[in-house]
mmCIF file of C-alpha atoms and ligand atoms in Angstrom:
data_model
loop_
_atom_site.group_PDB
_atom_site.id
_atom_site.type_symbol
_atom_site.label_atom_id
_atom_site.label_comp_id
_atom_site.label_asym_id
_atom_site.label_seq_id
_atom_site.Cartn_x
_atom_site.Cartn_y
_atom_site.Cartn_z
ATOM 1 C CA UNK A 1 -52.160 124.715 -3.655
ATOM 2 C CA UNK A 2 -49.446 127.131 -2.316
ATOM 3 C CA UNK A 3 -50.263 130.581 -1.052
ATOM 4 C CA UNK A 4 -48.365 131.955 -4.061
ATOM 5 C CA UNK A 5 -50.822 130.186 -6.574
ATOM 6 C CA UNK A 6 -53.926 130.670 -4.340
ATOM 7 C CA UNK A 7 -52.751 134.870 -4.809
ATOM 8 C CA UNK A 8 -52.432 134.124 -8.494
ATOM 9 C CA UNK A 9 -56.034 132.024 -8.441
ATOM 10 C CA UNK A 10 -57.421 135.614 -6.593
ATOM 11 C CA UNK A 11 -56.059 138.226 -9.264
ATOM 12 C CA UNK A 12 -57.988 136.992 -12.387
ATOM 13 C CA UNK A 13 -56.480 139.209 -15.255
ATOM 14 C CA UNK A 14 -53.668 140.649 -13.180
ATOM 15 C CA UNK A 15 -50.141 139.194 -14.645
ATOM 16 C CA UNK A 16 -47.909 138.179 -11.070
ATOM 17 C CA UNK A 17 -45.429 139.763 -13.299
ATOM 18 C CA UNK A 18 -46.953 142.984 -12.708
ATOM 19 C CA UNK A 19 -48.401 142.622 -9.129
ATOM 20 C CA UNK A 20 -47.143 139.436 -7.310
ATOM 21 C CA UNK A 21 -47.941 137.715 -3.718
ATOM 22 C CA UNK A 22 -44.671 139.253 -2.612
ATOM 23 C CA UNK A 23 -45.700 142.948 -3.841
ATOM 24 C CA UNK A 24 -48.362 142.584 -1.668
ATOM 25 C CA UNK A 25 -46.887 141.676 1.539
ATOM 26 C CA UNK A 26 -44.272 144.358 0.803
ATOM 27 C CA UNK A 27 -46.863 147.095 0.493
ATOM 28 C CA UNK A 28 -48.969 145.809 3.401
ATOM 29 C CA UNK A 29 -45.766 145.477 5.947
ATOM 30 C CA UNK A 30 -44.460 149.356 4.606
ATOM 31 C CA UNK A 31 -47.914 150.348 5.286
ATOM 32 C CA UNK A 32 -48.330 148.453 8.923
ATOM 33 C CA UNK A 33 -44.831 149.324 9.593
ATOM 34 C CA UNK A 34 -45.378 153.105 8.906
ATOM 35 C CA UNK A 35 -49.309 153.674 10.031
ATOM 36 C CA UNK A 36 -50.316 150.696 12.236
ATOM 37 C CA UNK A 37 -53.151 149.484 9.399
ATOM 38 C CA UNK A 38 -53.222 145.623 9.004
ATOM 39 C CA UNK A 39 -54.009 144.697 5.482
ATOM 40 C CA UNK A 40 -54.793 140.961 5.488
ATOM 41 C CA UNK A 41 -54.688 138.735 2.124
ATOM 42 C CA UNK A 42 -58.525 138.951 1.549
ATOM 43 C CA UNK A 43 -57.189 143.178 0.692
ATOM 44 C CA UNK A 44 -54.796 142.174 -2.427
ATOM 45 C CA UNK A 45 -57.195 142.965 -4.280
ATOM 46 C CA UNK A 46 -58.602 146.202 -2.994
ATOM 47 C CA UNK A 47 -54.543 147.117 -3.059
ATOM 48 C CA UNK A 48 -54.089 146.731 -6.438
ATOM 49 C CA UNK A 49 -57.007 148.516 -7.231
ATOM 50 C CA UNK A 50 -56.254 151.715 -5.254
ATOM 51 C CA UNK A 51 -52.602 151.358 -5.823
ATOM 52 C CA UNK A 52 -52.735 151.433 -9.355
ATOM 53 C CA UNK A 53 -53.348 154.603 -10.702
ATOM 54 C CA UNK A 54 -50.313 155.755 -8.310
ATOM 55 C CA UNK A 55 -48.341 152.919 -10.243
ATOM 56 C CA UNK A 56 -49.341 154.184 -13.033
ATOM 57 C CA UNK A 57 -48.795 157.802 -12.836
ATOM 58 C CA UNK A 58 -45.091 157.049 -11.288
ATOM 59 C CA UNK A 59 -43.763 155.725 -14.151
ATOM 60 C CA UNK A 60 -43.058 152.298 -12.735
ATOM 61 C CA UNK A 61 -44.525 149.154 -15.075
ATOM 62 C CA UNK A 62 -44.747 146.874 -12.275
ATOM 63 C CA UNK A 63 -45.989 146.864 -8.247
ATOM 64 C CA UNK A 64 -42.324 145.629 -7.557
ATOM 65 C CA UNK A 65 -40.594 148.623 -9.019
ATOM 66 C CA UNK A 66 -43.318 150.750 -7.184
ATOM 67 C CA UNK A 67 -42.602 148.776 -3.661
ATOM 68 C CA UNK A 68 -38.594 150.081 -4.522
ATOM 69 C CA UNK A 69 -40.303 153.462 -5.480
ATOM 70 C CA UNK A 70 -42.042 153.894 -2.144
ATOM 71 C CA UNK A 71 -39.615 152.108 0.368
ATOM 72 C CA UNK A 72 -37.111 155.069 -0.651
ATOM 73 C CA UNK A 73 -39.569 158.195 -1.546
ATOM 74 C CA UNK A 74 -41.133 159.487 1.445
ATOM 75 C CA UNK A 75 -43.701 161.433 -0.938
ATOM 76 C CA UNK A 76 -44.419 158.663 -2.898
ATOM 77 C CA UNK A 77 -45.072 156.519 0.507
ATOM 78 C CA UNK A 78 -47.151 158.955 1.751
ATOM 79 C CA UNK A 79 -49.337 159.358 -1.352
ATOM 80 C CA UNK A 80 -49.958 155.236 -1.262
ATOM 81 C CA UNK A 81 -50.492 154.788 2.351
ATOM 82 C CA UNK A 82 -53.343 157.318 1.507
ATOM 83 C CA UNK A 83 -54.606 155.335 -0.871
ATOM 84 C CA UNK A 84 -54.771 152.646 1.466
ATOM 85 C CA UNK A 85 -56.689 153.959 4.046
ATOM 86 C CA UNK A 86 -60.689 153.921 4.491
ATOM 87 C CA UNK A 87 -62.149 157.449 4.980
ATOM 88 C CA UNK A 88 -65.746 156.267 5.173
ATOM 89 C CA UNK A 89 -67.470 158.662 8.061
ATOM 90 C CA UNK A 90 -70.874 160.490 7.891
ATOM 91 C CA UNK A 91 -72.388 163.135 10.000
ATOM 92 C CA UNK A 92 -73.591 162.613 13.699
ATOM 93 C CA UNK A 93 -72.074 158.844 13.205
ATOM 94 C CA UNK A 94 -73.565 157.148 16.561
ATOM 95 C CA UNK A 95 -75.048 159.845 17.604
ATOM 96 C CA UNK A 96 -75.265 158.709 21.404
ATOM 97 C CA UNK A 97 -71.441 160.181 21.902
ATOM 98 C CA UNK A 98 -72.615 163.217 20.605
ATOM 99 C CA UNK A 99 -75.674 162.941 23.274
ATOM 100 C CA UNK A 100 -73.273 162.061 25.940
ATOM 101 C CA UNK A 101 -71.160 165.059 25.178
ATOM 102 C CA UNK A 102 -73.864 167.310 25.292
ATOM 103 C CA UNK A 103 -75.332 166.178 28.597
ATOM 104 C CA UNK A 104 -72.260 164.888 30.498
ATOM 105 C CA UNK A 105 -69.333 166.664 29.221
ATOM 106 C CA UNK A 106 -70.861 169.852 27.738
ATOM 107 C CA UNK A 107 -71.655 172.112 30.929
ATOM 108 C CA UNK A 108 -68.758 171.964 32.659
ATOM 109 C CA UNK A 109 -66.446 172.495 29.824
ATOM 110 C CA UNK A 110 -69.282 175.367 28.975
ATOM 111 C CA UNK A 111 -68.674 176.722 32.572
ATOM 112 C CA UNK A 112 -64.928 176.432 32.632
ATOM 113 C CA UNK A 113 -64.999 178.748 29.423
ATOM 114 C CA UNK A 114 -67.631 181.333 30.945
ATOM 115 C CA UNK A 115 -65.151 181.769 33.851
ATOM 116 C CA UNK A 116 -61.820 182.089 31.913
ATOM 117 C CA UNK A 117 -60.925 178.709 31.484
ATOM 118 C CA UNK A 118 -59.391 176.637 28.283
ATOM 119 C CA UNK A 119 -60.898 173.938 26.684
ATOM 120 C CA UNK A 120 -59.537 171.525 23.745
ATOM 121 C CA UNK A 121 -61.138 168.899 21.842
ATOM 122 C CA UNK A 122 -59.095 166.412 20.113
ATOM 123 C CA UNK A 123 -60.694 164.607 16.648
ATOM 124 C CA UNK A 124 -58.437 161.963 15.861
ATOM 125 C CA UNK A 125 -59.025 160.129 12.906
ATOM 126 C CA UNK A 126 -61.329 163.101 11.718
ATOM 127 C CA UNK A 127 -61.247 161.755 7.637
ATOM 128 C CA UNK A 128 -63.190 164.148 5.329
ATOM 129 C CA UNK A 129 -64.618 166.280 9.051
ATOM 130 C CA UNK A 130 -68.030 165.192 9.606
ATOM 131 C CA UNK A 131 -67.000 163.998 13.101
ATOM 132 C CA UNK A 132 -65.306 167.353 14.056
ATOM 133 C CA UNK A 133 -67.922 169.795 12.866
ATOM 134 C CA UNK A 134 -70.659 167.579 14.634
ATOM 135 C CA UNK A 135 -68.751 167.233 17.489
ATOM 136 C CA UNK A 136 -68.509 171.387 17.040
ATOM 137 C CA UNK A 137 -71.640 171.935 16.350
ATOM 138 C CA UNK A 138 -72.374 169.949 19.530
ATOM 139 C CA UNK A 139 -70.363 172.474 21.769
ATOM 140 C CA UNK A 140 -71.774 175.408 20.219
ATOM 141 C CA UNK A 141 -74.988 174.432 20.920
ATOM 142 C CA UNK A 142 -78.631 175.368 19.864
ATOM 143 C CA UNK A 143 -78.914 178.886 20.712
ATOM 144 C CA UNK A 144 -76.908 181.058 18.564
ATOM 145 C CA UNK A 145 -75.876 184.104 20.413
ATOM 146 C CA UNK A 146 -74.637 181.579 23.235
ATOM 147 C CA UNK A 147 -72.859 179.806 20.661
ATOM 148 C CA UNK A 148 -70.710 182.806 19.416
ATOM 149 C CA UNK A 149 -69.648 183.678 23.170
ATOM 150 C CA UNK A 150 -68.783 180.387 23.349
ATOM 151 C CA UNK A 151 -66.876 180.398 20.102
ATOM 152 C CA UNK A 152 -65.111 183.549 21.470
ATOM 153 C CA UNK A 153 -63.984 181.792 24.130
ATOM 154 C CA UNK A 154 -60.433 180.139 24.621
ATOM 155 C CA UNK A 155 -61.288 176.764 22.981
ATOM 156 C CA UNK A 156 -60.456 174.851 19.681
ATOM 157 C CA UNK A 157 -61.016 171.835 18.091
ATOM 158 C CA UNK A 158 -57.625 169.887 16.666
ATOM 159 C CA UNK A 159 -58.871 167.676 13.584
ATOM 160 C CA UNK A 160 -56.109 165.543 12.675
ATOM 161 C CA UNK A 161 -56.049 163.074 9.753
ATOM 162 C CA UNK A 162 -52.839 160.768 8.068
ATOM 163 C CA UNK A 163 -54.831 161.208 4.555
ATOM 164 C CA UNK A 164 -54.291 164.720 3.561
ATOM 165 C CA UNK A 165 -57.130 163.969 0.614
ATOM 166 C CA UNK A 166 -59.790 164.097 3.682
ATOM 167 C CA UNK A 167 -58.473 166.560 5.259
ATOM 168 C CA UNK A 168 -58.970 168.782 2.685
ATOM 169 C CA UNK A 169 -62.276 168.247 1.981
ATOM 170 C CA UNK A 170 -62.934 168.647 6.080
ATOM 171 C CA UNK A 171 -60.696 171.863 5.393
ATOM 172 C CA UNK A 172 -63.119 172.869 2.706
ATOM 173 C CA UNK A 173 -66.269 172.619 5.213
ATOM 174 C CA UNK A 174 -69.112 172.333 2.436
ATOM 175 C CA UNK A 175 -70.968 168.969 1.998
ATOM 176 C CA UNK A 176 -74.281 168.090 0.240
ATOM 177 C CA UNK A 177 -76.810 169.326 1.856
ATOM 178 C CA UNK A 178 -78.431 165.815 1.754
ATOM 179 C CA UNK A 179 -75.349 164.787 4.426
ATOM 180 C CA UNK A 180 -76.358 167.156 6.736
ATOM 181 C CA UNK A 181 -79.617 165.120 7.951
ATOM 182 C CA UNK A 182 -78.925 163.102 10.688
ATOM 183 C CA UNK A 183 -77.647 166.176 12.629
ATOM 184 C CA UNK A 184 -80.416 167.570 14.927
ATOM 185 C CA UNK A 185 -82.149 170.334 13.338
ATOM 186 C CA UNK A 186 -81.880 173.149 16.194
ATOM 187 C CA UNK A 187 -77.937 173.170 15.373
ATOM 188 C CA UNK A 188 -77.775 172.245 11.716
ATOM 189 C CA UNK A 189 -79.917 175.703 11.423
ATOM 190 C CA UNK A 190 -77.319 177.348 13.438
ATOM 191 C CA UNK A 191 -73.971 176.367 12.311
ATOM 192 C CA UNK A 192 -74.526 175.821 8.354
ATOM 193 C CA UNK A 193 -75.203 178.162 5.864
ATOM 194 C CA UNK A 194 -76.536 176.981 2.001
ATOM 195 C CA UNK A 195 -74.117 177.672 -0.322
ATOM 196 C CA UNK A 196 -75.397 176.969 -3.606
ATOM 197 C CA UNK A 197 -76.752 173.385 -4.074
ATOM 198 C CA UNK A 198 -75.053 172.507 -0.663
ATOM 199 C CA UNK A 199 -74.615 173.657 2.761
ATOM 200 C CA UNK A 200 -71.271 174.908 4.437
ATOM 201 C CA UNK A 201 -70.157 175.091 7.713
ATOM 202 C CA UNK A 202 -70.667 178.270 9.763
ATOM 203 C CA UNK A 203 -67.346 180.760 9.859
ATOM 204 C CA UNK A 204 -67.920 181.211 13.829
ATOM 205 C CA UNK A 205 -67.422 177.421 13.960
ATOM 206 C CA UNK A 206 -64.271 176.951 11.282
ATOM 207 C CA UNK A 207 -62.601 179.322 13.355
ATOM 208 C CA UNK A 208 -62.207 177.319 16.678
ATOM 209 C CA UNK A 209 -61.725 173.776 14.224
ATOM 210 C CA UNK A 210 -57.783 173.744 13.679
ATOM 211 C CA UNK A 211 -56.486 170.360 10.929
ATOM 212 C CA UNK A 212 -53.620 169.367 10.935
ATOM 213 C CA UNK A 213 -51.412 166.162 8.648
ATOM 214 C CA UNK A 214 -50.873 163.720 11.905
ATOM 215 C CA UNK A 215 -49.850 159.859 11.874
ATOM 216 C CA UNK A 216 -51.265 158.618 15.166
ATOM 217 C CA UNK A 217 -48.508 156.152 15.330
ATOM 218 C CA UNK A 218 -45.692 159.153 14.808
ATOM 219 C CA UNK A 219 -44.521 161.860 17.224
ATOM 220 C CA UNK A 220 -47.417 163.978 18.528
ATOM 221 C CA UNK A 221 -46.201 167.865 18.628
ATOM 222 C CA UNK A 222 -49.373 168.763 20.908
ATOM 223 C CA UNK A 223 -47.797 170.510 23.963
ATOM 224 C CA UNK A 224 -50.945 170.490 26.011
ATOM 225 C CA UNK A 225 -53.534 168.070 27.559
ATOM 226 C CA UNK A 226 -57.265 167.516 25.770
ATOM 227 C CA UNK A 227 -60.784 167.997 27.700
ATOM 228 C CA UNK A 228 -62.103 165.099 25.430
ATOM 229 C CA UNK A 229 -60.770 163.088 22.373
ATOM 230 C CA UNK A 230 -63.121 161.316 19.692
ATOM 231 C CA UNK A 231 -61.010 158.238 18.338
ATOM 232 C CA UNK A 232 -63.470 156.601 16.523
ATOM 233 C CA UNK A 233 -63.234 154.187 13.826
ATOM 234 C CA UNK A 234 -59.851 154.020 13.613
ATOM 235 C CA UNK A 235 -58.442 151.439 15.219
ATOM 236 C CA UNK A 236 -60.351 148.938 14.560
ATOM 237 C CA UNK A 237 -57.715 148.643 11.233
ATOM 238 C CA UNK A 238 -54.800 148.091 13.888
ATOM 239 C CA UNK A 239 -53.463 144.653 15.875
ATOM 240 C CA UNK A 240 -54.133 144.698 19.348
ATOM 241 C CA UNK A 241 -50.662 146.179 20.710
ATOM 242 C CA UNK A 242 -50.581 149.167 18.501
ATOM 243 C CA UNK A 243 -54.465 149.668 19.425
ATOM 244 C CA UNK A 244 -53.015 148.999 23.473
ATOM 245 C CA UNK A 245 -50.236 151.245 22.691
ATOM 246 C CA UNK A 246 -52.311 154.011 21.011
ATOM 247 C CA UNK A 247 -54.856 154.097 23.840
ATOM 248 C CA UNK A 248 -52.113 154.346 26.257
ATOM 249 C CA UNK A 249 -51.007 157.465 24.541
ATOM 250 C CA UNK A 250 -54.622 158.971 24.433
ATOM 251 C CA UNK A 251 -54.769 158.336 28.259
ATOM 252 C CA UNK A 252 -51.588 160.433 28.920
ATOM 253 C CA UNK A 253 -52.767 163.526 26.899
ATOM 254 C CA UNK A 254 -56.264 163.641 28.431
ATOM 255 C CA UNK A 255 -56.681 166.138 31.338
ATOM 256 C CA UNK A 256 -58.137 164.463 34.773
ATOM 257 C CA UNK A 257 -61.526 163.816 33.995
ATOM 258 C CA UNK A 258 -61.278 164.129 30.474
ATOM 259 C CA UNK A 259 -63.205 161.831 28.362
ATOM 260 C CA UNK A 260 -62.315 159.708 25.445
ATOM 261 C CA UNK A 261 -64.650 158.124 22.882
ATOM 262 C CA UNK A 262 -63.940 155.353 20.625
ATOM 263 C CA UNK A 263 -66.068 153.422 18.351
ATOM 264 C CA UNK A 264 -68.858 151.515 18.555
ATOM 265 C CA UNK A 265 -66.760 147.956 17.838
ATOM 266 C CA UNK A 266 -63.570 149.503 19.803
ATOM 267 C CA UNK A 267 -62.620 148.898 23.817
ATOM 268 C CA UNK A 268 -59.898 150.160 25.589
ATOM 269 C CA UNK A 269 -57.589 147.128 26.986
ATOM 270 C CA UNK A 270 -54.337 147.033 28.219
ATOM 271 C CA UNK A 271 -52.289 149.203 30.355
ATOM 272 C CA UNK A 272 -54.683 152.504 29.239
ATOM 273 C CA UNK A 273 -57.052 150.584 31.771
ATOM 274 C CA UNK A 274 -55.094 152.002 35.090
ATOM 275 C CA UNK A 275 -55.903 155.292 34.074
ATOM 276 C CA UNK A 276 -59.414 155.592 32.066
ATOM 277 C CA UNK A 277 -62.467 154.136 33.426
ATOM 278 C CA UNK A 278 -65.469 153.112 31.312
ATOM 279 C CA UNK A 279 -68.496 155.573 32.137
ATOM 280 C CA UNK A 280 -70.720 154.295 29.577
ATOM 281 C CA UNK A 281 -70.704 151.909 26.248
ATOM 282 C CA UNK A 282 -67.384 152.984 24.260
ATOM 283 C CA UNK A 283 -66.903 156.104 26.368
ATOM 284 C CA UNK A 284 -63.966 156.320 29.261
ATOM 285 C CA UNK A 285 -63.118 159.075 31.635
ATOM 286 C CA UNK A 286 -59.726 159.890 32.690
ATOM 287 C CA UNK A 287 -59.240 159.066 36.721
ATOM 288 C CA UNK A 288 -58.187 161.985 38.690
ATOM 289 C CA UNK A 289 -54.366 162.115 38.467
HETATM 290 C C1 SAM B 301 -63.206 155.134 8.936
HETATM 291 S S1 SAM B 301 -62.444 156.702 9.158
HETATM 292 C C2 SAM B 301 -63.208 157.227 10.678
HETATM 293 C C3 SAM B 301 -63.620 158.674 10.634
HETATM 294 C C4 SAM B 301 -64.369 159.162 11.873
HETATM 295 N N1 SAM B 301 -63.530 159.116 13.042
HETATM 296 C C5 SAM B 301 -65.634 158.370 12.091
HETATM 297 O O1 SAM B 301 -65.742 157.616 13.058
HETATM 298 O O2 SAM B 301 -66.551 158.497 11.271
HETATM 299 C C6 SAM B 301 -60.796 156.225 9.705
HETATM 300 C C7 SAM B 301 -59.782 157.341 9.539
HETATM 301 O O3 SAM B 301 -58.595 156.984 10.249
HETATM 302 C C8 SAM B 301 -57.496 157.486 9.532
HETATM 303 N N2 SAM B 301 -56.265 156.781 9.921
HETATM 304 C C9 SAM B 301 -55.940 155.476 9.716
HETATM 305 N N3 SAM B 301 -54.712 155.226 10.195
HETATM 306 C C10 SAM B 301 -54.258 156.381 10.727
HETATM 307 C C11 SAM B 301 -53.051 156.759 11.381
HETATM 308 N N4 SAM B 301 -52.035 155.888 11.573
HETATM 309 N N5 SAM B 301 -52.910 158.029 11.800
HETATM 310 C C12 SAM B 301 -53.917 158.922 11.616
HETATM 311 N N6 SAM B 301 -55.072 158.639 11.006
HETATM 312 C C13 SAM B 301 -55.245 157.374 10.569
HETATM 313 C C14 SAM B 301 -57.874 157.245 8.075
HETATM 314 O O4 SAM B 301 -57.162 158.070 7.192
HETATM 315 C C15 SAM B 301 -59.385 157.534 8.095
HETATM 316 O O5 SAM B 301 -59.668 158.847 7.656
#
């Protein structure tokens, strides 16, 4: 059987005259070509279903007209490679990073602060904000009043995302208070607040958090250098050189000594490797310059 007819054999229902093996591979190269996420054949599927609605609503009767649509309207392109990408996260996700922070990153960045310093924490990938706000909460620490002088202090958070849909629920800061639980309870007490059936985020915390629309394969308008960058989860839906390539990038905008975590199936290869050092599982340091 050709791979045409094995597509066809995969789409029970779905007409090729409306969504074809060729719509596919147009969609997924657009959407490699534009934000570094490989969408293998075993996705057609999961394409057309997320894809479809946005046909829909377009006006366009068929994925080929959309493909046309989206290779000329950067909105439109925009809207589907949101569609396309996987915004799964949850609160204090492998929570040994967030132990690491607090034990081996934490005091010094605390201490820089206490004596004038700046600190900046890069989320990269942040989805729908659970990472960034644990990660926050994480900084801020257990005991309250310390936690406002810290807040005070000259640091922030960037959050960035590529799907403004998560972003604006990480904007909005209020989750289920059920989602909450696997952060420790000395700083969920401290940094949430209930609000109505669910709990929001703490206003001393928002205000250091800054999120912002970024494309981690696009031009980064970040002037300065990060403490310590969470890139978790992320990569692991790009090939190998955008993932070496990517890396590379993180290990230029981390300060000496800054840290970078990735996720849990992730490692750093490539030329990134002459300047970060692994200090622990999924967790690298930036040498000294
Ligand atoms: C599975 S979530 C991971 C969220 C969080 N970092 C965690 O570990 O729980 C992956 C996120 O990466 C984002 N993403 C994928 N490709 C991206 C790109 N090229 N630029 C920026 N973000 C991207 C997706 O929108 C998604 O929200």
């Amino acid at each position: 059987m050709n791979i045409t007819a094995a597509f066809n054999d995969a789409m029970p229902g779905i007409s090729p005259g409306v969504y074809s093996a060729e719509d596919f591979r147009a969609v997924s190269d657009i959407v490699y070509r534009q934000a570094g996420i490989v969408l293998p054949e075993g996705k057609a599927m999961l394409v057309y279903s997320r894809l479809a609605p946005l046909v829909r609503n377009s006006g366009c009767a068929t994925f080929g007209a959309y493909v046309l649509r989206i290779r000329e309207d950067d909105q439109e392109r925009q809207k589907a490679i949101c569609a396309l990408t996987t915004n799964h996260t949850f609160f204090y996700r492998e929570a040994h990073h967030f132990e690491h922070f607090r034990d081996e990153v934490r005091p010094a960045l605390v201490h820089r602060l206490e004596h004038g310093g700046k600190v900046r924490l890069w989320s990269a990938g942040c989805s729908s904000g659970e990472e960034t706000w644990s990660l926050g909460m994480t900084l801020l620490g257990p005991d309250r009043q310390a936690g406002i002088g810290i807040a005070r202090r000259d640091v922030r958070i960037l959050a960035s995302d590529i799907a403004t849909h998560a972003l604006a629920k990480a904007t909005a800061a209020r989750y289920p208070t059920e989602d909450l639980k696997p952060v420790p309870d000395a700083l969920r007490r401290q940094w949430t607040v209930p609000d109505g059936d669910a709990c929001a985020i703490a206003t001393e915390l928002r205000g250091i958090v800054r999120f912002r629309t970024l494309n981690l394969l696009g031009e980064w308008p970040m002037k300065g250098r990060f403490d310590v960058i969470f890139c978790r989860n992320v990569m692991i839906y790009f090939d190998n050189p955008t993932k070496e390539r990517l890396v590379a990038r993180f290990a230029g905008m981390l300060a000496p000594e800054g840290t970078l975590y990735v996720g849990h199936s992730e490692r750093v290869t490539g030329p990134a490797l002459d300047h970060l050092a692994p200090t622990g599982p999924t967790v690298y340091r930036r040498k000294a310059a």
